[in-house]
Amino acid sequence: MLCWEDRDVHFDITAQQMKMRAGEHMIDKLDSIEDTKGNSGDRGRLLITNLRLLWHSQAMPRVSLSVGFNCIINITTKTVNSKLRGLTEALYILTKANNTRFEFIFTNLVPGTPRLFTSVMGVYKAYNSSKMYRELKLRGAIIQNKQLRILPQEQIFSRVNGVWNLSSDQGNLGTFVITNVRLVWFANMNELFNISLPYLQIASVKVRESKFGMALVVESSEASGGYVLGFRIDPAEKLHEIHKEISALYTVYSQCPVFGVEFVLQDKPQADEDQLDLPEMDEEEIDESVSDAGDVLAAYLADGHHHDLEPVFSPELGLAVEKLKDGYTLQTLWEVIPS
C-alpha cells in the first residue's frame, strides 16, 4: 500500500499529485502565503492536510510544492526579508528527503495573524504523536495486563488466543489482536515481546506451508524493513478464518486508510470550511523539457547540505578535496572568483 504523500518532498507537482489520496483530508487552507525562499515576491496558497503541506503559486499554479510531514526535521520561526511583506517573522521548515536537506520559508502576507504558525506546528505535532497508526513497532509498550492499549480511532474486531509466532526454532505462544488499523501479536509469557503492524505497512497476507506446517505469513513493506512474519494457528479451519478476516480488513483499510492525525482548528473562518479549491492546471500545456529540475532543487537546498560528500584526491592541488558536483571543475570554480 504505497503512500508517498507524507514521506517525500516534491517540486512542481502535477494536478493529480496535488489531489487528496484516500484517507487524506484538508485541515486548513491559507491564502496569501509567500514561498519566501524559492519564490519570493509570489503570492500563493498553502494547504495543510493530515499528511503534508501543499503550496502553489496563485499566478502560476504549476509552480508548487508538496512537503511530507515525515520528512520534517525541525519547524521554527525566523526573521526574513520578504519582497511582499518586508522584514517579518516567517515559518522556517527544515526537511530531509532522499539523503538531501531542503529548507522552506513561508511568510503570511496577512499581518496580525498567527494561524500559519499554529496550524502547521499543531498538525505536525499531531502527526508525530500518532506514529503507531503508520509505523511497524517491535517490543513496544502497547500491552498492559494482557490488554491492548487502544488508539483513539481504533476498534478491536477479534482477539485470537493460541497463536504461535514462528520467528524462533521453538516458536512462542501468544495472542493476536486484530483491529481496524493494525495487526498485533504479543507473547503470553512476556508482554514486551510483541509486534504492532499497521495495515499501511503490510505488503501481503498469505497462508502457505512452513516447517511448522500450514502457517499465516505476513510480509511487511520494504519501508518498514521487509519482515516476513509467520504464525501457526490450529486447527486449519481457524487459520483460514483468521486469514480471511485480516484480508477483508486490509481491503477495507486500503480503500480508506486511517492515518490517526487529529487536529481541531479553533479560529478557522467559516468561508474556508471544507473547500479544497485546487488550482486549474492543464497538464498538456506543461513542457517538461524546459523545466530545469536542478535549478528548482537548488533553490531549496539547505546550507551545508553538501558536507556528506566524500573526499577525493586532486592531482592539480596535491590535496584531498571534497568531491565536485557533476559538471564542475576546479578551473570553473576558480573563474568565479574576481581577480
mmCIF file of C-alpha atoms in Angstrom:
data_model
loop_
_atom_site.group_PDB
_atom_site.id
_atom_site.type_symbol
_atom_site.label_atom_id
_atom_site.label_comp_id
_atom_site.label_asym_id
_atom_site.label_seq_id
_atom_site.Cartn_x
_atom_site.Cartn_y
_atom_site.Cartn_z
ATOM 1 C CA MET A 1 0.000 0.000 0.000
ATOM 2 C CA LEU A 2 2.222 2.774 -1.319
ATOM 3 C CA CYS A 3 1.843 6.130 0.445
ATOM 4 C CA TRP A 4 4.349 8.742 -0.684
ATOM 5 C CA GLU A 5 2.468 11.878 0.351
ATOM 6 C CA ASP A 6 3.912 12.103 3.874
ATOM 7 C CA ARG A 7 7.331 10.604 3.038
ATOM 8 C CA ASP A 8 8.575 12.698 0.100
ATOM 9 C CA VAL A 9 9.322 16.249 -0.941
ATOM 10 C CA HIS A 10 8.189 17.100 -4.485
ATOM 11 C CA PHE A 11 8.565 20.234 -6.571
ATOM 12 C CA ASP A 12 6.287 21.478 -9.367
ATOM 13 C CA ILE A 13 3.843 18.621 -8.885
ATOM 14 C CA THR A 14 1.055 17.696 -11.283
ATOM 15 C CA ALA A 15 -2.646 18.280 -10.683
ATOM 16 C CA GLN A 16 -3.052 14.564 -9.956
ATOM 17 C CA GLN A 17 -0.318 14.629 -7.297
ATOM 18 C CA MET A 18 -1.968 17.618 -5.648
ATOM 19 C CA LYS A 19 -5.280 15.807 -5.174
ATOM 20 C CA MET A 20 -6.048 14.217 -1.823
ATOM 21 C CA ARG A 21 -5.329 10.495 -1.703
ATOM 22 C CA ALA A 22 -7.673 8.079 0.082
ATOM 23 C CA GLY A 23 -7.618 8.840 3.809
ATOM 24 C CA GLU A 24 -6.052 12.270 3.300
ATOM 25 C CA HIS A 25 -8.084 15.341 4.148
ATOM 26 C CA MET A 26 -7.501 19.062 4.285
ATOM 27 C CA ILE A 27 -7.234 20.565 7.760
ATOM 28 C CA ASP A 28 -6.549 24.194 6.890
ATOM 29 C CA LYS A 29 -6.201 26.439 3.858
ATOM 30 C CA LEU A 30 -4.296 29.723 3.912
ATOM 31 C CA ASP A 31 -4.358 32.224 1.079
ATOM 32 C CA SER A 32 -1.736 34.965 0.690
ATOM 33 C CA ILE A 33 1.232 32.812 1.687
ATOM 34 C CA GLU A 34 4.624 33.542 0.132
ATOM 35 C CA ASP A 35 7.200 30.819 -0.508
ATOM 36 C CA THR A 36 9.928 33.234 0.533
ATOM 37 C CA LYS A 37 12.941 31.005 -0.159
ATOM 38 C CA GLY A 38 12.073 29.633 -3.584
ATOM 39 C CA ASN A 39 9.517 32.078 -4.972
ATOM 40 C CA SER A 40 9.980 35.364 -3.144
ATOM 41 C CA GLY A 41 7.530 38.006 -4.325
ATOM 42 C CA ASP A 42 4.998 35.407 -5.496
ATOM 43 C CA ARG A 43 1.658 35.246 -3.660
ATOM 44 C CA GLY A 44 0.424 31.685 -3.177
ATOM 45 C CA ARG A 45 -1.870 29.345 -1.267
ATOM 46 C CA LEU A 46 -0.868 26.870 1.454
ATOM 47 C CA LEU A 47 -2.959 23.737 2.031
ATOM 48 C CA ILE A 48 -2.369 21.785 5.247
ATOM 49 C CA THR A 49 -3.524 18.164 5.187
ATOM 50 C CA ASN A 50 -3.104 15.348 7.697
ATOM 51 C CA LEU A 51 -0.108 14.072 5.668
ATOM 52 C CA ARG A 52 1.678 17.050 4.085
ATOM 53 C CA LEU A 53 1.937 20.717 3.219
ATOM 54 C CA LEU A 54 0.911 21.791 -0.286
ATOM 55 C CA TRP A 55 1.836 25.208 -1.664
ATOM 56 C CA HIS A 56 1.139 26.594 -5.117
ATOM 57 C CA SER A 57 1.566 29.970 -6.778
ATOM 58 C CA GLN A 58 -1.716 31.726 -7.481
ATOM 59 C CA ALA A 59 -0.348 33.366 -10.628
ATOM 60 C CA MET A 60 1.234 30.165 -11.995
ATOM 61 C CA PRO A 61 -0.319 27.042 -10.349
ATOM 62 C CA ARG A 62 2.265 24.653 -11.830
ATOM 63 C CA VAL A 63 4.849 26.284 -9.504
ATOM 64 C CA SER A 64 4.124 24.182 -6.452
ATOM 65 C CA LEU A 65 5.475 22.161 -3.522
ATOM 66 C CA SER A 66 4.477 19.024 -1.631
ATOM 67 C CA VAL A 67 6.261 18.592 1.716
ATOM 68 C CA GLY A 68 5.516 15.383 3.639
ATOM 69 C CA PHE A 69 5.373 15.643 7.430
ATOM 70 C CA ASN A 70 7.589 12.575 7.805
ATOM 71 C CA CYS A 71 10.413 14.473 6.047
ATOM 72 C CA ILE A 72 10.384 17.368 8.502
ATOM 73 C CA ILE A 73 13.358 17.584 10.867
ATOM 74 C CA ASN A 74 12.568 20.884 12.533
ATOM 75 C CA ILE A 75 9.984 23.692 12.478
ATOM 76 C CA THR A 76 10.691 27.112 13.929
ATOM 77 C CA THR A 77 10.227 30.813 13.242
ATOM 78 C CA LYS A 78 12.739 33.035 11.519
ATOM 79 C CA THR A 79 13.019 36.743 10.722
ATOM 80 C CA VAL A 80 13.228 37.196 6.944
ATOM 81 C CA ASN A 81 13.064 39.961 4.391
ATOM 82 C CA SER A 82 10.035 39.296 2.194
ATOM 83 C CA LYS A 83 9.623 41.113 -1.127
ATOM 84 C CA LEU A 84 5.904 41.462 -0.443
ATOM 85 C CA ARG A 85 5.921 42.000 3.330
ATOM 86 C CA GLY A 86 9.358 43.420 4.162
ATOM 87 C CA LEU A 87 11.127 42.432 7.385
ATOM 88 C CA THR A 88 8.817 39.977 9.147
ATOM 89 C CA GLU A 89 8.516 36.744 11.108
ATOM 90 C CA ALA A 90 8.211 33.651 8.902
ATOM 91 C CA LEU A 91 7.776 29.889 9.302
ATOM 92 C CA TYR A 92 11.071 28.026 8.769
ATOM 93 C CA ILE A 93 10.935 24.294 7.965
ATOM 94 C CA LEU A 94 13.993 22.039 7.631
ATOM 95 C CA THR A 95 13.416 18.711 5.864
ATOM 96 C CA LYS A 96 15.358 15.671 4.691
ATOM 97 C CA ALA A 97 14.339 13.562 1.693
ATOM 98 C CA ASN A 98 16.471 11.013 -0.174
ATOM 99 C CA ASN A 99 19.519 11.999 1.934
ATOM 100 C CA THR A 100 19.233 15.640 0.811
ATOM 101 C CA ARG A 101 18.256 18.501 3.087
ATOM 102 C CA PHE A 102 15.836 21.161 1.917
ATOM 103 C CA GLU A 103 14.612 24.217 3.747
ATOM 104 C CA PHE A 104 11.368 26.094 3.221
ATOM 105 C CA ILE A 105 10.354 29.545 4.428
ATOM 106 C CA PHE A 106 6.687 30.530 4.353
ATOM 107 C CA THR A 107 5.531 34.077 5.079
ATOM 108 C CA ASN A 108 1.945 35.047 5.817
ATOM 109 C CA LEU A 109 1.231 38.206 3.825
ATOM 110 C CA VAL A 110 -1.772 38.998 6.044
ATOM 111 C CA PRO A 111 -0.407 40.841 9.111
ATOM 112 C CA GLY A 112 -1.561 40.232 12.653
ATOM 113 C CA THR A 113 -2.491 36.534 12.402
ATOM 114 C CA PRO A 114 -0.524 33.610 13.879
ATOM 115 C CA ARG A 115 -2.614 30.997 12.048
ATOM 116 C CA LEU A 116 0.243 29.931 9.745
ATOM 117 C CA PHE A 117 2.368 29.008 12.766
ATOM 118 C CA THR A 118 -0.376 27.451 14.918
ATOM 119 C CA SER A 119 -1.861 25.335 12.107
ATOM 120 C CA VAL A 120 1.377 23.924 10.686
ATOM 121 C CA MET A 121 3.019 23.311 14.063
ATOM 122 C CA GLY A 122 -0.176 21.878 15.539
ATOM 123 C CA VAL A 123 -0.791 19.405 12.712
ATOM 124 C CA TYR A 124 2.890 18.400 12.660
ATOM 125 C CA LYS A 125 2.722 17.669 16.402
ATOM 126 C CA ALA A 126 -0.446 15.612 15.873
ATOM 127 C CA TYR A 127 1.290 13.696 13.060
ATOM 128 C CA ASN A 128 4.317 12.903 15.240
ATOM 129 C CA SER A 129 2.187 11.743 18.159
ATOM 130 C CA SER A 130 0.229 9.250 16.011
ATOM 131 C CA LYS A 131 3.037 7.125 14.547
ATOM 132 C CA MET A 132 1.531 3.885 15.873
ATOM 133 C CA TYR A 133 -1.135 4.173 13.145
ATOM 134 C CA ARG A 134 1.515 4.202 10.408
ATOM 135 C CA GLU A 135 4.740 2.547 11.589
ATOM 136 C CA LEU A 136 5.713 -1.017 12.492
ATOM 137 C CA LYS A 137 6.661 -1.275 16.165
ATOM 138 C CA LEU A 138 8.624 -4.106 17.788
ATOM 139 C CA ARG A 139 8.693 -4.653 21.558
ATOM 140 C CA GLY A 140 6.677 -1.525 22.319
ATOM 141 C CA ALA A 141 4.718 -0.644 25.461
ATOM 142 C CA ILE A 142 1.435 -1.482 23.742
ATOM 143 C CA ILE A 143 0.102 -4.203 26.076
ATOM 144 C CA GLN A 144 -0.976 -3.752 29.701
ATOM 145 C CA ASN A 145 -2.323 -6.634 31.777
ATOM 146 C CA LYS A 146 -2.845 -8.751 28.622
ATOM 147 C CA GLN A 147 -4.945 -5.975 27.069
ATOM 148 C CA LEU A 148 -4.072 -3.850 24.034
ATOM 149 C CA ARG A 149 -3.771 -0.117 24.638
ATOM 150 C CA ILE A 150 -6.361 1.181 22.186
ATOM 151 C CA LEU A 151 -5.562 4.146 19.946
ATOM 152 C CA PRO A 152 -8.158 6.976 19.717
ATOM 153 C CA GLN A 153 -9.545 5.924 16.315
ATOM 154 C CA GLU A 154 -9.013 2.193 16.825
ATOM 155 C CA GLN A 155 -11.630 -0.535 17.150
ATOM 156 C CA ILE A 156 -10.902 -4.161 18.084
ATOM 157 C CA PHE A 157 -12.559 -6.772 15.847
ATOM 158 C CA SER A 158 -11.046 -10.037 17.102
ATOM 159 C CA ARG A 159 -8.848 -11.464 19.831
ATOM 160 C CA VAL A 160 -7.332 -14.847 18.968
ATOM 161 C CA ASN A 161 -5.626 -16.986 21.627
ATOM 162 C CA GLY A 162 -3.208 -19.820 20.931
ATOM 163 C CA VAL A 163 -1.234 -18.163 18.104
ATOM 164 C CA TRP A 164 2.363 -19.361 17.700
ATOM 165 C CA ASN A 165 4.946 -16.868 16.487
ATOM 166 C CA LEU A 166 7.362 -18.875 14.305
ATOM 167 C CA SER A 167 10.298 -16.442 14.467
ATOM 168 C CA SER A 168 12.346 -18.877 16.609
ATOM 169 C CA ASP A 169 13.032 -22.603 16.356
ATOM 170 C CA GLN A 170 10.750 -23.409 19.286
ATOM 171 C CA GLY A 171 8.071 -20.848 18.463
ATOM 172 C CA ASN A 172 6.422 -18.565 21.010
ATOM 173 C CA LEU A 173 2.832 -18.942 22.128
ATOM 174 C CA GLY A 174 0.857 -15.728 22.164
ATOM 175 C CA THR A 175 -2.267 -13.805 21.244
ATOM 176 C CA PHE A 176 -3.477 -11.971 18.148
ATOM 177 C CA VAL A 177 -5.455 -8.736 18.444
ATOM 178 C CA ILE A 178 -6.997 -7.703 15.113
ATOM 179 C CA THR A 179 -8.237 -4.112 14.811
ATOM 180 C CA ASN A 180 -9.369 -1.738 12.077
ATOM 181 C CA VAL A 181 -5.873 -0.212 11.745
ATOM 182 C CA ARG A 182 -3.330 -2.901 12.668
ATOM 183 C CA LEU A 183 -2.438 -6.464 13.479
ATOM 184 C CA VAL A 184 -0.954 -7.012 16.956
ATOM 185 C CA TRP A 185 0.693 -10.116 18.415
ATOM 186 C CA PHE A 186 2.165 -10.489 21.913
ATOM 187 C CA ALA A 187 3.687 -13.406 23.807
ATOM 188 C CA ASN A 188 1.688 -14.822 26.722
ATOM 189 C CA MET A 189 4.807 -15.207 28.887
ATOM 190 C CA ASN A 190 6.246 -11.757 28.143
ATOM 191 C CA GLU A 191 4.016 -8.862 27.088
ATOM 192 C CA LEU A 192 7.047 -6.860 25.931
ATOM 193 C CA PHE A 193 7.750 -9.476 23.241
ATOM 194 C CA ASN A 194 5.262 -8.072 20.749
ATOM 195 C CA ILE A 195 4.718 -6.574 17.325
ATOM 196 C CA SER A 196 2.313 -3.891 16.127
ATOM 197 C CA LEU A 197 1.951 -3.962 12.341
ATOM 198 C CA PRO A 198 -0.348 -1.334 10.743
ATOM 199 C CA TYR A 199 -2.171 -2.386 7.582
ATOM 200 C CA LEU A 200 -0.424 0.569 5.924
ATOM 201 C CA GLN A 201 2.870 -1.356 6.202
ATOM 202 C CA ILE A 202 1.565 -4.783 5.128
ATOM 203 C CA ALA A 203 2.733 -5.946 1.693
ATOM 204 C CA SER A 204 0.898 -9.307 1.645
ATOM 205 C CA VAL A 205 -1.036 -11.788 3.790
ATOM 206 C CA LYS A 206 -0.920 -15.454 2.746
ATOM 207 C CA VAL A 207 -1.412 -18.990 4.011
ATOM 208 C CA ARG A 208 1.408 -21.292 2.997
ATOM 209 C CA GLU A 209 3.442 -24.322 4.029
ATOM 210 C CA SER A 210 6.280 -23.923 6.562
ATOM 211 C CA LYS A 211 8.492 -26.260 8.561
ATOM 212 C CA PHE A 212 5.853 -25.986 11.307
ATOM 213 C CA GLY A 213 3.034 -26.927 8.924
ATOM 214 C CA MET A 214 0.499 -24.529 7.377
ATOM 215 C CA ALA A 215 1.081 -21.002 8.613
ATOM 216 C CA LEU A 216 -0.211 -17.483 8.209
ATOM 217 C CA VAL A 217 2.603 -15.485 6.559
ATOM 218 C CA VAL A 218 2.520 -11.692 6.756
ATOM 219 C CA GLU A 219 5.098 -9.663 4.824
ATOM 220 C CA SER A 220 5.760 -6.059 5.769
ATOM 221 C CA SER A 221 6.648 -3.342 3.277
ATOM 222 C CA GLU A 222 10.225 -2.512 2.349
ATOM 223 C CA ALA A 223 9.800 0.866 4.059
ATOM 224 C CA SER A 224 9.181 -0.926 7.375
ATOM 225 C CA GLY A 225 12.096 -3.352 6.999
ATOM 226 C CA GLY A 226 10.672 -6.062 4.749
ATOM 227 C CA TYR A 227 9.948 -8.514 7.590
ATOM 228 C CA VAL A 228 8.443 -11.940 6.895
ATOM 229 C CA LEU A 229 6.340 -12.988 9.890
ATOM 230 C CA GLY A 230 4.964 -16.498 10.319
ATOM 231 C CA PHE A 231 2.155 -17.565 12.673
ATOM 232 C CA ARG A 232 0.748 -21.035 13.391
ATOM 233 C CA ILE A 233 -2.959 -21.236 14.259
ATOM 234 C CA ASP A 234 -4.751 -24.519 14.946
ATOM 235 C CA PRO A 235 -6.975 -26.013 13.684
ATOM 236 C CA ALA A 236 -6.624 -25.347 9.953
ATOM 237 C CA GLU A 237 -10.210 -24.082 9.703
ATOM 238 C CA LYS A 238 -9.442 -21.378 12.240
ATOM 239 C CA LEU A 239 -6.247 -20.454 10.379
ATOM 240 C CA HIS A 240 -8.169 -19.874 7.144
ATOM 241 C CA GLU A 241 -10.882 -17.985 9.014
ATOM 242 C CA ILE A 242 -8.315 -15.575 10.512
ATOM 243 C CA HIS A 243 -6.632 -15.167 7.122
ATOM 244 C CA LYS A 244 -9.953 -14.270 5.552
ATOM 245 C CA GLU A 245 -10.767 -11.748 8.288
ATOM 246 C CA ILE A 246 -7.368 -9.986 8.079
ATOM 247 C CA SER A 247 -7.553 -9.900 4.270
ATOM 248 C CA ALA A 248 -11.024 -8.345 4.394
ATOM 249 C CA LEU A 249 -9.991 -5.694 6.943
ATOM 250 C CA TYR A 250 -6.873 -4.954 4.879
ATOM 251 C CA THR A 251 -9.032 -4.409 1.773
ATOM 252 C CA VAL A 252 -11.384 -2.074 3.636
ATOM 253 C CA TYR A 253 -8.444 -0.153 5.102
ATOM 254 C CA SER A 254 -6.824 0.174 1.665
ATOM 255 C CA GLN A 255 -9.910 1.927 0.338
ATOM 256 C CA CYS A 256 -9.894 4.477 3.171
ATOM 257 C CA PRO A 257 -6.795 4.388 5.400
ATOM 258 C CA VAL A 258 -6.886 5.727 8.947
ATOM 259 C CA PHE A 259 -3.721 7.786 9.457
ATOM 260 C CA GLY A 260 -4.593 8.840 13.003
ATOM 261 C CA VAL A 261 -3.799 12.557 12.682
ATOM 262 C CA GLU A 262 -6.370 14.513 14.697
ATOM 263 C CA PHE A 263 -6.300 18.302 14.888
ATOM 264 C CA VAL A 264 -9.137 20.740 15.500
ATOM 265 C CA LEU A 265 -8.659 24.265 14.203
ATOM 266 C CA GLN A 266 -10.040 26.815 16.635
ATOM 267 C CA ASP A 267 -10.126 30.052 14.618
ATOM 268 C CA LYS A 268 -10.838 28.796 11.105
ATOM 269 C CA PRO A 269 -13.075 31.278 9.190
ATOM 270 C CA GLN A 270 -16.436 29.873 8.108
ATOM 271 C CA ALA A 271 -15.704 30.710 4.458
ATOM 272 C CA ASP A 272 -12.852 28.191 4.380
ATOM 273 C CA GLU A 273 -14.925 25.233 5.549
ATOM 274 C CA ASP A 274 -14.178 22.066 3.571
ATOM 275 C CA GLN A 275 -13.334 23.887 0.325
ATOM 276 C CA LEU A 276 -10.293 22.305 -1.282
ATOM 277 C CA ASP A 277 -10.323 24.738 -4.204
ATOM 278 C CA LEU A 278 -7.411 23.235 -6.152
ATOM 279 C CA PRO A 279 -5.902 25.363 -8.920
ATOM 280 C CA GLU A 280 -6.764 24.791 -12.548
ATOM 281 C CA MET A 281 -3.794 23.183 -14.264
ATOM 282 C CA ASP A 282 -3.747 21.998 -17.855
ATOM 283 C CA GLU A 283 -1.071 19.306 -17.716
ATOM 284 C CA GLU A 284 -0.901 19.074 -21.506
ATOM 285 C CA GLU A 285 0.448 22.609 -21.664
ATOM 286 C CA ILE A 286 3.347 21.829 -19.356
ATOM 287 C CA ASP A 287 6.516 21.353 -21.350
ATOM 288 C CA GLU A 288 8.756 19.245 -19.129
ATOM 289 C CA SER A 289 11.713 19.775 -21.485
ATOM 290 C CA VAL A 290 12.048 23.405 -20.465
ATOM 291 C CA SER A 291 11.844 22.710 -16.764
ATOM 292 C CA ASP A 292 15.227 22.576 -15.056
ATOM 293 C CA ALA A 293 14.643 20.387 -12.010
ATOM 294 C CA GLY A 294 18.181 21.045 -10.810
ATOM 295 C CA ASP A 295 17.518 24.770 -10.551
ATOM 296 C CA VAL A 296 14.315 24.145 -8.616
ATOM 297 C CA LEU A 297 16.047 21.828 -6.137
ATOM 298 C CA ALA A 298 18.971 24.229 -5.730
ATOM 299 C CA ALA A 299 16.638 26.999 -4.609
ATOM 300 C CA TYR A 300 15.612 24.979 -1.549
ATOM 301 C CA LEU A 301 18.855 23.193 -0.641
ATOM 302 C CA ALA A 302 19.783 23.809 2.985
ATOM 303 C CA ASP A 303 23.102 25.468 3.776
ATOM 304 C CA GLY A 304 25.772 22.887 4.488
ATOM 305 C CA HIS A 305 23.822 20.126 2.746
ATOM 306 C CA HIS A 306 26.952 19.038 0.901
ATOM 307 C CA HIS A 307 29.016 18.144 3.990
ATOM 308 C CA ASP A 308 28.397 14.430 3.404
ATOM 309 C CA LEU A 309 30.195 14.382 0.019
ATOM 310 C CA GLU A 310 33.216 12.071 0.078
ATOM 311 C CA PRO A 311 36.790 13.468 -0.166
ATOM 312 C CA VAL A 312 38.824 12.636 -3.270
ATOM 313 C CA PHE A 313 42.460 13.252 -4.230
ATOM 314 C CA SER A 314 43.074 16.224 -6.536
ATOM 315 C CA PRO A 315 46.237 15.798 -8.661
ATOM 316 C CA GLU A 316 46.122 19.514 -9.556
ATOM 317 C CA LEU A 317 46.315 20.613 -5.926
ATOM 318 C CA GLY A 318 48.063 17.608 -4.433
ATOM 319 C CA LEU A 319 45.408 17.550 -1.716
ATOM 320 C CA ALA A 320 42.307 15.665 -0.704
ATOM 321 C CA VAL A 321 39.277 17.792 -1.557
ATOM 322 C CA GLU A 322 35.525 17.404 -1.390
ATOM 323 C CA LYS A 323 34.206 15.607 -4.466
ATOM 324 C CA LEU A 324 32.993 18.148 -7.018
ATOM 325 C CA LYS A 325 29.438 18.065 -8.328
ATOM 326 C CA ASP A 326 28.857 16.782 -11.840
ATOM 327 C CA GLY A 327 29.653 19.431 -14.449
ATOM 328 C CA TYR A 328 32.106 21.350 -12.260
ATOM 329 C CA THR A 329 35.906 21.509 -12.459
ATOM 330 C CA LEU A 330 38.492 23.273 -10.332
ATOM 331 C CA GLN A 331 39.132 25.684 -13.210
ATOM 332 C CA THR A 332 35.477 26.773 -13.410
ATOM 333 C CA LEU A 333 35.311 27.202 -9.640
ATOM 334 C CA TRP A 334 38.379 29.461 -9.640
ATOM 335 C CA GLU A 335 36.978 31.503 -12.514
ATOM 336 C CA VAL A 336 34.036 32.710 -10.416
ATOM 337 C CA ILE A 337 36.422 34.452 -8.003
ATOM 338 C CA PRO A 338 37.153 38.025 -9.153
ATOM 339 C CA SER A 339 40.811 38.610 -9.982
#
